[in-house]
Amino acid sequence: MDIDFKEYQLSCELRGHEDDVRGICVCDNVGIATSSRDKSVRFWSLDPSDKRKYLSSKILFGHTSFVGPLTWISPNEEFPEGGIVSGGMDTMVLVWDLRTGEKVRTLKGHQLQVTGVALDNEDIVSSSVDCTLRRWKNGQQVESWEAHNAPIQAVTRLPSGELVSGSSDTTLKLWRGKTCAHTFVGHTAPIRLWTLTGQVLMEMVGHTAIVYSVDYHASGLIVSGSEDRFAKIWKDGVCVQSIEHPGCVWDAKFLESGDILTACSDGVIRIWTLQPDKFADPLELDAYASELSSYKNSRKRVGGLKLEDLPGLEALQIPGSNDGQTKIVREGDNGVAYSWNMKEQKWDKIGEVVDGPDDGMNRPVLDGIQYDYVFDVDIGDGEPIRKLPYNRSDNPYDAADKWLLKENLPLSYRQQIVEFILQNTGQRDFNPNPSFRDPYTGCNSNTFHNFVYITVMSAKPTFKHIPKKGMLVFDAAQFDGILKKITEFNNALLSDSEKKDLSLTELEISRLAAVVKILKDTSHYHSSSFADVDISLLLKLLKSWPLAMIFPVIDVLRMIILHPDGARLLLKNVENENDVLMEMIKKVTTNPAIPANLLTSIRAVSNLFKNSNNHNWLQKNRCEILDAFSSCYSSPNKNLQLSYTTLILNYAVLLIEKKDEEGQSQVLSAALEIAEEEKIEADSKFRALVAIGSLVSSLNLTFIFVLCSDGLFT
C-alpha cells in the first residue's frame, strides 16, 4: 500500500526530570506539563530565543510518590494563567495554580494509585487502581462508584460529553453520569479504533509489548507509546514510522502543529517534527544515535544473561559433572544451550537460547504479542495458511487446544499439532507436567486412557476454558471459488430458457466482483464501504435463485456480516417487517434441506455475534433460529456439526452476558443433546462442553458429568 508520509525527525530534548517521565499534558498554546517518577510536575514554556525548544519555567512539588496522569485547566477567573490537575501513586489528586506554582486543592478519597484525571465541565473526574471513578466539585467528592471489576487504567471525556474508562478487565465503558451506556468487550493486544456503539473499525498491530498511550491528530495520524521502546505513528491503520527510544515510552502526545512529544523512562521528553527548519542539528542527531547504541549494547542479554559474560565454545572442552547438566555458550551474537550426555560423554546441542524480556525485539510477533515461535501451518483442504504461536514455556497440548478452538478447527488435529510443535521446537523429550488436569476429564495425562472419571461441576468453576469469553466467527473464505461457483450457476440459468430471467447481467456480475474485492482487502475495512445496491443485489439473489444455487450467495453474505459497513447496511434489512435473514433461515431449513445451504447459513448467523448491534436481533429470534437448525448436530457432515456447535457456544456467551436465564436453559438443553450424541465429532463435543460449563457456571447449577474413554458422555 502506498502511503504519502514524510518521516518525523528529532527536534529537541527537554531535560530536567531526575527519573522516568510518566505523563505529558499539552496546555493549549501556553506550554507543556510533564509528570515524573521523581515526584514532580514540571511546566515548560516556549523558549523565546529558539522556537524549537522549551524551557522549564515551573517545578511543582507536592506528591509524596511518583506522579502520573495530568490534565489542563484553561485560564479562567480562578486560574487566570491556567491550572494543572495531577494524580499520583500516593492516591492523591492535586490541583495547581500555574500563576503561583502553588498547590491549591488536595483531593483525598482514592484508596490506591490514581491512574487518570479528566475535566468534565468544571468537575474533575479521577480513576484509580481501586476500581472506582470519583467526581470532585470545588474540592469536594460528590460521587464515587465502582466502575470495573479490575483496576481502572484511564479515564477521558469525549467531545460529546460522555466519559470513557479503560480497565485491566480488558473492557472500555462509556458513561453518562454514573450510568454505563455501553461496555466495549473483546479487547486483546492490539490498538483498536471503536465507534461509540462498540463496533471495531480498525486494529493496529505492531507493538511487541504493553502499549501505554495513544493520541490522535486532526491530520488523521495516530501515535502510540509502548514498553517496547518505540513510539509508532499510524496512518489508515498502517504503521508508517517507528521511533526508537533508549527506554520505555510512557506517553506520547501531539501538539496542535503536528509535532509529537514523547516521555521516556530515561527522564527525557523529546519533540519530533516533520518541519525541516525545526530538525535538530547534526551533532544533536549523532548524540542521540550514540545514546541509542549505548543503551542497546548495555541491554544485550541472552536468556537473562549478559552476552558478553558468556563463555566461548572452548567451554565445551570441559566435561559435565552430571547427566543433563546445561551450559550456555556464546556463538557469534547468540547464546546456545548444550546438555551434557553422560552416557556418550559429550555435549548435545539443545538450541539457541530465547532472549530475555528486555532484548527480545527480534522474536516473532503475532497480533501484537511476542512469541518464541510463530509457525505457518498448512492444513490442506484448500484452507488458508494459519499462524500458530508458541512459547517454549507453554504446555504443547494446552497450546494446541487453544489454537484449534480459536481457528475453528477439529480437535482431531490435536495430536498432529502437538507433534508438529515438539518437532519444530526441539522438545521431542517433552514430559507433561504431572500437576496438569484436563478441564473436562480431570485426567493428569495428555494421552487417552481407559477410565471412567466422575467429577462434580459446581457453581463458578475455575477451569481454563470456562466461562467462555468472546465470540467465535468463520472468517476464512475462498473468494475466487465462491465467484466461480456463482458464475457457473449464472451460466446454467442463462442456458435454461425458463429461468433465463433470473440470471445476472454483466453489470451485476461486475458489482459482485467489486463487493468481493472490498471483502478481500481487510486492511481497509475501517474506511471501505458498500452501496445499498450491493446489499440489495445479494438479497435479490437469495429470494429469486433456485434453492440449490444460493449457498455461494449466502457465503458472500457471511463475509459481508464481518465488514463494519456491510453489517450496518444489512441490519437495516432485518429490523423491518421483511426480515431477510429469518426468511433465509426458513428457506434453507425447509425439508429436504441442502447441506451446503445449512452450512453457509449457520456460519453466517454465527458471524452475526461479532457485532454487538446484532445482539438484540439474535436474542429476539433465539427460539426460531435454534429450532430451525436443531437437527444439524446429528448430521454425518462434521463441518455442519462444528458450525452448529459454534452457534450454540456463541449463544451461550451472549445469553450469559444478557442474563437471559430462559434463553440459557434452551441453549443448555441443546448443548446437552450434542454431548450425549454418540456419533458427534470430538471437536464439536468439545465446544458443546465449553457451552455447558459456561452455562452451568452462570446458572449456579450443579451437574455430575461422567466422561468415558469411549467418548460417551452422561
PDB file of N, CA and C in Angstrom, residues 319-326 339-343 345-347:
ATOM      1  N   PRO A 319      34.351 -31.442  30.528  1.00  0.00           N
ATOM      2  CA  PRO A 319      33.235 -32.382  30.688  1.00  0.00           C
ATOM      3  C   PRO A 319      32.243 -31.898  31.743  1.00  0.00           C
ATOM      4  N   GLY A 320      30.988 -32.328  31.567  1.00  0.00           N
ATOM      5  CA  GLY A 320      29.969 -32.011  32.561  1.00  0.00           C
ATOM      6  C   GLY A 320      30.115 -32.885  33.788  1.00  0.00           C
ATOM      7  N   SER A 321      29.429 -32.485  34.865  1.00  0.00           N
ATOM      8  CA  SER A 321      29.542 -33.224  36.125  1.00  0.00           C
ATOM      9  C   SER A 321      28.399 -34.197  36.341  1.00  0.00           C
ATOM     10  N   ASN A 322      27.276 -33.998  35.654  1.00  0.00           N
ATOM     11  CA  ASN A 322      26.157 -34.930  35.802  1.00  0.00           C
ATOM     12  C   ASN A 322      25.302 -34.921  34.548  1.00  0.00           C
ATOM     13  N   ASP A 323      24.583 -36.005  34.334  1.00  0.00           N
ATOM     14  CA  ASP A 323      23.757 -36.156  33.140  1.00  0.00           C
ATOM     15  C   ASP A 323      22.667 -35.083  33.106  1.00  0.00           C
ATOM     16  N   GLY A 324      22.537 -34.421  31.957  1.00  0.00           N
ATOM     17  CA  GLY A 324      21.512 -33.390  31.804  1.00  0.00           C
ATOM     18  C   GLY A 324      21.952 -32.003  32.211  1.00  0.00           C
ATOM     19  N   GLN A 325      23.173 -31.856  32.719  1.00  0.00           N
ATOM     20  CA  GLN A 325      23.679 -30.524  33.067  1.00  0.00           C
ATOM     21  C   GLN A 325      23.674 -29.637  31.824  1.00  0.00           C
ATOM     22  N   THR A 326      23.237 -28.406  31.979  1.00  0.00           N
ATOM     23  CA  THR A 326      23.171 -27.495  30.835  1.00  0.00           C
ATOM     24  C   THR A 326      24.237 -26.418  30.947  1.00  0.00           C
ATOM     25  N   SER A 339      23.534 -29.617  26.490  1.00  0.00           N
ATOM     26  CA  SER A 339      23.232 -30.507  27.604  1.00  0.00           C
ATOM     27  C   SER A 339      24.265 -31.636  27.640  1.00  0.00           C
ATOM     28  N   TRP A 340      24.764 -31.960  28.848  1.00  0.00           N
ATOM     29  CA  TRP A 340      25.790 -32.991  28.980  1.00  0.00           C
ATOM     30  C   TRP A 340      25.178 -34.390  28.905  1.00  0.00           C
ATOM     31  N   ASN A 341      25.675 -35.188  27.949  1.00  0.00           N
ATOM     32  CA  ASN A 341      25.244 -36.571  27.753  1.00  0.00           C
ATOM     33  C   ASN A 341      26.252 -37.475  28.459  1.00  0.00           C
ATOM     34  N   MET A 342      25.906 -37.932  29.676  1.00  0.00           N
ATOM     35  CA  MET A 342      26.838 -38.702  30.489  1.00  0.00           C
ATOM     36  C   MET A 342      27.214 -40.032  29.822  1.00  0.00           C
ATOM     37  N   LYS A 343      26.237 -40.668  29.157  1.00  0.00           N
ATOM     38  CA  LYS A 343      26.488 -41.976  28.545  1.00  0.00           C
ATOM     39  C   LYS A 343      27.520 -41.881  27.436  1.00  0.00           C
ATOM     40  N   GLN A 345      29.428 -39.181  26.926  1.00  0.00           N
ATOM     41  CA  GLN A 345      30.483 -38.259  27.340  1.00  0.00           C
ATOM     42  C   GLN A 345      30.695 -37.125  26.326  1.00  0.00           C
ATOM     43  N   LYS A 346      29.565 -36.456  25.981  1.00  0.00           N
ATOM     44  CA  LYS A 346      29.671 -35.319  25.065  1.00  0.00           C
ATOM     45  C   LYS A 346      28.551 -34.329  25.346  1.00  0.00           C
ATOM     46  N   TRP A 347      28.751 -33.102  24.840  1.00  0.00           N
ATOM     47  CA  TRP A 347      27.740 -32.056  24.978  1.00  0.00           C
ATOM     48  C   TRP A 347      26.799 -32.113  23.780  1.00  0.00           C
TER      49      TRP A 347
END
